[in-house]
XYZ file of N, CA, C and O in Angstrom:
512
model
N 45.936 3.925 96.410
C 44.740 3.117 96.441
C 44.018 3.275 97.778
O 42.808 3.333 97.824
N 44.763 3.343 98.838
C 44.157 3.453 100.164
C 43.292 4.690 100.330
O 42.225 4.631 100.936
N 43.760 5.805 99.794
C 43.010 7.058 99.930
C 41.648 6.969 99.232
O 40.633 7.400 99.779
N 41.619 6.418 98.024
C 40.354 6.306 97.292
C 39.400 5.342 97.984
O 38.198 5.587 98.052
N 39.938 4.242 98.491
C 39.094 3.295 99.219
C 38.498 3.950 100.455
O 37.305 3.801 100.731
N 39.325 4.674 101.209
C 38.849 5.319 102.430
C 37.771 6.355 102.132
O 36.756 6.429 102.839
N 37.960 7.145 101.093
C 36.974 8.163 100.722
C 35.651 7.507 100.332
O 34.583 7.926 100.766
N 35.721 6.458 99.508
C 34.495 5.795 99.087
C 33.787 5.142 100.268
O 32.566 5.259 100.408
N 34.530 4.433 101.104
C 33.909 3.748 102.235
C 33.279 4.745 103.207
O 32.207 4.484 103.761
N 33.920 5.883 103.406
C 33.338 6.934 104.240
C 32.033 7.445 103.620
O 31.027 7.627 104.308
N 32.040 7.673 102.315
C 30.844 8.127 101.605
C 29.719 7.089 101.720
O 28.568 7.430 102.015
N 30.055 5.822 101.484
C 29.046 4.757 101.546
C 28.427 4.665 102.943
O 27.213 4.518 103.085
N 29.260 4.770 103.948
C 28.776 4.624 105.326
C 27.996 5.852 105.793
O 26.888 5.736 106.315
N 28.542 7.025 105.599
C 27.956 8.236 106.174
C 26.899 8.902 105.296
O 25.955 9.489 105.819
N 27.042 8.833 104.002
C 26.067 9.470 103.110
C 24.991 8.476 102.654
O 23.817 8.795 102.630
N 25.425 7.291 102.249
C 24.481 6.297 101.731
C 23.912 5.392 102.817
O 22.980 4.633 102.567
N 24.518 5.474 104.008
C 24.089 4.651 105.154
C 24.186 3.155 104.836
O 23.327 2.363 105.171
N 25.281 2.759 104.183
C 25.519 1.366 103.819
C 26.888 0.954 104.346
O 27.872 1.661 104.150
N 26.933 -0.167 105.014
C 28.196 -0.670 105.547
C 28.410 -2.098 105.094
O 27.458 -2.864 104.947
N 29.662 -2.447 104.889
C 30.017 -3.804 104.491
C 31.459 -4.068 104.896
O 32.272 -3.150 104.931
N 31.749 -5.303 105.164
C 33.123 -5.714 105.466
C 33.865 -6.147 104.197
O 35.037 -6.491 104.257
N 33.174 -6.127 103.068
C 33.800 -6.526 101.818
C 34.887 -5.531 101.422
O 34.743 -4.322 101.643
N 35.966 -5.996 100.824
C 37.012 -5.065 100.359
C 36.489 -4.234 99.192
O 35.613 -4.673 98.440
N 37.017 -3.042 99.034
C 36.637 -2.170 97.925
C 37.856 -1.977 97.024
O 38.717 -1.153 97.295
N 37.948 -2.732 95.934
C 39.090 -2.564 95.021
C 38.903 -1.301 94.189
O 37.799 -1.010 93.721
N 39.968 -0.557 94.013
C 39.864 0.680 93.237
C 40.214 0.487 91.769
O 40.111 1.414 90.989
N 40.664 -0.710 91.406
C 40.896 -0.989 89.994
C 40.635 -2.469 89.744
O 40.702 -3.288 90.655
N 40.346 -2.776 88.500
C 40.016 -4.151 88.136
C 41.276 -4.998 88.047
O 42.369 -4.497 87.788
N 41.117 -6.280 88.242
C 42.211 -7.204 88.049
C 42.266 -7.530 86.559
O 41.479 -8.312 86.055
N 43.170 -6.905 85.860
C 43.246 -7.053 84.410
C 44.361 -8.000 83.983
O 44.695 -8.071 82.814
N 44.930 -8.696 84.932
C 45.984 -9.663 84.627
C 45.368 -11.021 84.335
O 44.310 -11.324 84.873
N 45.927 -11.876 83.552
C 47.148 -11.629 82.781
C 46.830 -10.847 81.509
O 45.772 -11.005 80.910
N 47.745 -9.985 81.124
C 47.584 -9.232 79.888
C 47.534 -10.208 78.722
O 48.195 -11.229 78.735
N 46.776 -9.886 77.724
C 46.640 -10.759 76.567
C 47.317 -10.162 75.336
O 46.778 -10.189 74.242
N 48.475 -9.609 75.511
C 49.215 -9.082 74.369
C 50.700 -9.267 74.615
O 51.135 -9.569 75.720
N 51.458 -9.085 73.562
C 52.896 -9.324 73.607
C 53.581 -8.399 74.605
O 53.289 -7.196 74.648
N 54.465 -8.951 75.398
C 55.204 -8.181 76.408
C 55.919 -6.998 75.765
O 56.523 -7.122 74.697
N 55.822 -5.852 76.394
C 56.505 -4.662 75.898
C 55.745 -3.909 74.828
O 56.255 -2.941 74.278
N 54.548 -4.345 74.505
C 53.740 -3.659 73.492
C 52.428 -3.227 74.128
O 52.027 -3.757 75.148
N 51.768 -2.282 73.515
C 50.482 -1.859 74.039
C 49.356 -2.678 73.416
O 49.520 -3.295 72.372
N 48.231 -2.697 74.084
C 47.066 -3.431 73.608
C 46.514 -2.729 72.374
O 46.132 -1.568 72.427
N 46.460 -3.423 71.261
C 46.026 -2.831 70.004
C 44.660 -3.405 69.624
O 44.552 -4.560 69.233
N 43.633 -2.580 69.734
C 42.269 -3.001 69.400
C 41.744 -2.301 68.147
O 40.542 -2.206 67.940
N 42.648 -1.800 67.321
C 42.229 -1.025 66.163
C 41.370 -1.859 65.211
O 40.387 -1.350 64.653
N 41.684 -3.143 65.021
C 40.860 -3.969 64.123
C 39.450 -4.142 64.670
O 38.472 -4.073 63.920
N 39.338 -4.363 65.988
C 38.015 -4.512 66.602
C 37.207 -3.229 66.459
O 36.010 -3.262 66.154
N 37.841 -2.093 66.701
C 37.150 -0.813 66.614
C 36.749 -0.510 65.172
O 35.635 -0.061 64.909
N 37.640 -0.783 64.233
C 37.332 -0.559 62.820
C 36.124 -1.402 62.401
O 35.217 -0.919 61.723
N 36.091 -2.654 62.827
C 34.969 -3.532 62.502
C 33.675 -2.999 63.095
O 32.635 -2.956 62.416
N 33.720 -2.591 64.361
C 32.518 -2.059 65.013
C 32.022 -0.799 64.308
O 30.815 -0.632 64.099
N 32.940 0.080 63.919
C 32.542 1.317 63.247
C 32.011 1.038 61.845
O 31.119 1.739 61.363
N 32.534 0.002 61.189
C 32.039 -0.367 59.855
C 30.631 -0.949 59.951
O 29.779 -0.671 59.117
N 30.388 -1.730 60.995
C 29.079 -2.350 61.169
C 28.029 -1.368 61.659
O 26.839 -1.564 61.421
N 28.453 -0.329 62.355
C 27.509 0.650 62.893
C 27.952 2.047 62.481
O 28.790 2.664 63.132
N 27.391 2.583 61.408
C 27.806 3.905 60.932
C 27.420 5.047 61.875
O 27.836 6.177 61.665
N 26.657 4.745 62.917
C 26.276 5.760 63.893
C 27.158 5.735 65.136
O 26.957 6.533 66.056
N 28.113 4.809 65.184
C 29.005 4.705 66.334
C 30.020 5.841 66.317
O 30.768 6.011 65.364
N 30.003 6.622 67.380
C 30.974 7.691 67.585
C 31.794 7.345 68.810
O 31.300 6.711 69.746
N 33.040 7.772 68.824
C 33.952 7.442 69.915
C 34.598 8.718 70.435
O 35.103 9.530 69.660
N 34.556 8.880 71.749
C 35.252 9.998 72.396
C 36.361 9.414 73.261
O 36.111 8.530 74.083
N 37.572 9.893 73.070
C 38.722 9.434 73.834
C 39.166 10.562 74.751
O 39.410 11.683 74.308
N 39.230 10.262 76.042
C 39.624 11.232 77.061
C 41.076 10.951 77.445
O 41.398 9.856 77.894
N 41.955 11.922 77.230
C 43.385 11.762 77.493
C 43.863 12.726 78.567
O 43.556 13.914 78.511
N 44.654 12.220 79.508
C 45.364 13.077 80.446
C 46.778 13.271 79.927
O 47.448 12.303 79.561
N 47.236 14.502 79.875
C 48.575 14.772 79.340
C 49.666 14.001 80.084
O 50.666 13.625 79.499
N 49.485 13.775 81.371
C 50.532 13.170 82.190
C 50.161 11.757 82.638
O 50.596 11.302 83.687
N 49.386 11.065 81.836
C 48.925 9.712 82.154
C 50.107 8.748 82.141
O 50.758 8.577 81.119
N 50.352 8.122 83.287
C 51.437 7.150 83.385
C 50.913 5.715 83.334
O 51.682 4.766 83.430
N 49.599 5.536 83.188
C 49.008 4.200 83.177
C 48.720 3.689 81.764
O 48.710 2.495 81.532
N 48.459 4.585 80.844
C 48.178 4.191 79.471
C 49.067 5.006 78.540
O 49.373 6.166 78.817
N 49.482 4.425 77.427
C 50.413 5.128 76.530
C 49.725 6.240 75.751
O 48.866 5.980 74.908
N 50.097 7.451 76.035
C 49.490 8.628 75.402
C 49.615 8.566 73.877
O 48.633 8.668 73.165
N 50.806 8.380 73.376
C 51.004 8.348 71.925
C 50.335 7.125 71.303
O 49.951 7.154 70.137
N 50.166 6.052 72.071
C 49.492 4.868 71.575
C 48.050 5.150 71.213
O 47.516 4.607 70.239
N 47.403 6.013 71.987
C 46.023 6.395 71.694
C 45.947 7.103 70.349
O 45.117 6.767 69.501
N 46.814 8.083 70.148
C 46.793 8.816 68.884
C 47.140 7.909 67.710
O 46.514 7.981 66.658
N 48.109 7.037 67.895
C 48.485 6.107 66.837
C 47.301 5.203 66.479
O 46.985 5.012 65.305
N 46.658 4.648 67.491
C 45.517 3.763 67.264
C 44.431 4.467 66.471
O 43.941 3.951 65.456
N 44.048 5.645 66.906
C 42.933 6.320 66.256
C 43.307 6.931 64.917
O 42.439 7.205 64.094
N 44.592 7.095 64.653
C 45.033 7.508 63.325
C 44.928 6.358 62.322
O 44.987 6.571 61.120
N 44.793 5.127 62.820
C 44.782 3.953 61.950
C 43.455 3.186 61.968
O 43.386 2.067 61.489
N 42.408 3.786 62.506
C 41.123 3.087 62.585
C 40.553 2.846 61.196
O 40.145 1.747 60.860
N 40.507 3.855 60.391
C 39.935 3.703 59.054
C 40.511 4.739 58.126
O 40.847 5.843 58.542
N 40.637 4.358 56.903
C 41.243 5.273 55.931
C 40.214 6.176 55.289
O 40.562 7.159 54.658
N 38.955 5.848 55.465
C 37.903 6.703 54.943
C 37.658 7.844 55.931
O 37.707 7.650 57.143
N 37.350 9.002 55.417
C 37.117 10.176 56.262
C 35.957 9.965 57.230
O 35.941 10.525 58.315
N 35.003 9.101 56.891
C 33.846 8.888 57.761
C 34.259 8.337 59.121
O 33.593 8.591 60.116
N 35.350 7.590 59.182
C 35.829 7.077 60.470
C 36.388 8.218 61.311
O 36.017 8.394 62.466
N 37.269 8.989 60.734
C 37.891 10.099 61.462
C 36.856 11.117 61.927
O 36.988 11.688 63.010
N 35.816 11.320 61.135
C 34.772 12.274 61.498
C 33.982 11.838 62.729
O 33.315 12.644 63.361
N 34.044 10.558 63.058
C 33.282 10.027 64.197
C 34.143 9.802 65.437
O 33.695 9.203 66.396
N 35.365 10.280 65.410
C 36.281 10.121 66.541
C 36.633 11.489 67.105
O 36.981 12.401 66.367
N 36.515 11.622 68.419
C 36.878 12.863 69.110
C 37.963 12.554 70.133
O 37.766 11.724 71.011
N 39.102 13.198 69.993
C 40.178 13.081 70.977
C 40.166 14.346 71.829
O 40.180 15.446 71.289
N 40.103 14.173 73.136
C 40.108 15.317 74.041
C 41.311 15.200 74.970
O 41.771 14.096 75.268
N 41.805 16.328 75.433
C 43.031 16.369 76.233
C 42.827 17.258 77.460
O 42.215 18.322 77.351
N 43.382 16.800 78.575
C 43.189 17.515 79.837
C 44.480 17.537 80.640
O 45.275 16.598 80.582
N 44.641 18.605 81.415
C 45.751 18.689 82.359
C 45.535 17.627 83.422
O 44.448 17.532 83.992
N 46.515 16.822 83.663
C 46.412 15.791 84.683
C 46.838 14.447 84.150
O 47.274 14.322 83.002
N 46.713 13.444 84.987
C 47.154 12.102 84.639
C 46.012 11.206 84.232
O 45.034 11.645 83.627
N 46.120 9.941 84.607
C 45.152 8.925 84.223
C 43.748 9.245 84.764
O 42.759 8.965 84.112
N 43.695 9.834 85.931
C 42.403 10.195 86.538
C 42.333 11.714 86.684
O 42.162 12.252 87.766
N 42.429 12.395 85.574
C 42.443 13.861 85.587
C 41.188 14.456 86.205
O 41.196 15.560 86.707
N 40.104 13.695 86.219
C 38.826 14.162 86.746
C 38.826 14.284 88.269
O 37.848 14.761 88.844
N 39.888 13.867 88.941
C 39.949 14.056 90.394
C 40.257 15.509 90.737
O 40.097 15.910 91.882
N 40.669 16.285 89.749
C 40.879 17.720 89.935
C 39.564 18.422 89.584
O 39.047 18.229 88.476
N 38.996 19.203 90.492
C 37.668 19.793 90.238
C 37.537 20.545 88.921
O 36.519 20.404 88.231
N 38.553 21.299 88.535
C 38.434 22.040 87.272
C 38.468 21.115 86.062
O 37.801 21.360 85.058
N 39.190 20.001 86.153
C 39.214 19.043 85.053
C 37.929 18.220 85.026
O 37.435 17.886 83.956
N 37.372 17.909 86.193
C 36.087 17.207 86.247
C 35.019 18.025 85.529
O 34.243 17.493 84.730
N 35.007 19.311 85.773
C 34.037 20.194 85.119
C 34.260 20.213 83.599
O 33.306 20.134 82.829
N 35.512 20.268 83.180
C 35.824 20.283 81.753
C 35.439 18.960 81.086
O 34.827 18.947 80.012
N 35.795 17.832 81.710
C 35.453 16.519 81.165
C 33.931 16.367 81.080
O 33.397 15.925 80.062
N 33.230 16.756 82.145
C 31.768 16.667 82.161
C 31.168 17.470 81.008
O 30.289 16.985 80.288
N 31.640 18.680 80.841
C 31.123 19.521 79.764
C 31.392 18.939 78.388
O 30.522 18.951 77.508
N 32.594 18.398 78.202
C 32.940 17.813 76.909
C 32.136 16.547 76.627
O 31.709 16.318 75.494
N 31.924 15.716 77.645
C 31.122 14.499 77.453
C 29.672 14.866 77.152
O 29.048 14.289 76.254
N 29.127 15.844 77.871
C 27.748 16.279 77.617
C 27.602 16.807 76.191
O 26.625 16.476 75.492
N 28.569 17.575 75.736
C 28.523 18.106 74.369
C 28.642 16.976 73.341
O 27.957 16.986 72.313
N 29.501 16.001 73.615
C 29.669 14.851 72.727
C 28.363 14.068 72.608
O 27.933 13.727 71.501
N 27.734 13.786 73.740
C 26.480 13.033 73.722
C 25.415 13.809 72.948
O 24.710 13.249 72.101
N 25.310 15.085 73.204
C 24.304 15.908 72.514
C 24.562 15.933 71.007
O 23.638 15.820 70.207
N 25.832 16.056 70.641
C 26.204 16.136 69.232
C 26.001 14.816 68.490
O 25.693 14.802 67.307
N 26.131 13.696 69.192
C 26.109 12.396 68.515
C 24.832 11.582 68.737
O 24.678 10.531 68.136
N 23.951 12.051 69.575
C 22.743 11.258 69.825
C 21.822 11.264 68.620
O 21.815 12.195 67.840
N 21.088 10.201 68.490
C 20.117 10.113 67.403
C 20.726 9.803 66.046
O 20.091 10.023 65.028
N 21.980 9.320 66.018
C 22.590 8.947 64.750
C 22.937 10.125 63.877
O 23.060 9.997 62.668
N 23.098 11.300 64.496
C 23.429 12.507 63.704
C 24.915 12.694 63.618
O 25.663 12.319 64.437
């Protein structure tokens, strides 16, 4: 956490010419968890409802192969159970990258993620 804070604060001060004594948290305070201990957060019902209400909603999931912060198999399980109709699966894109939870900190993965997100937006914009 210290390294990311230091990099950002250096950027803010030297590039953006902005200084503050406020702390810079590198992650949100997500406690207390609102799900059963030892289980992952399951939002499949919420996502299914949103996709049913908006037939133009597309979802792109970015996965790091070595992510130790979120359950890799949980993502695949969740998206395998969003909807039983093919129209749901057709609107979901799972992407995979070398690296962990923040795979985009590696320049080659940042370029790959950027390209995939740009292609996703282009492919899904306008309700197509």
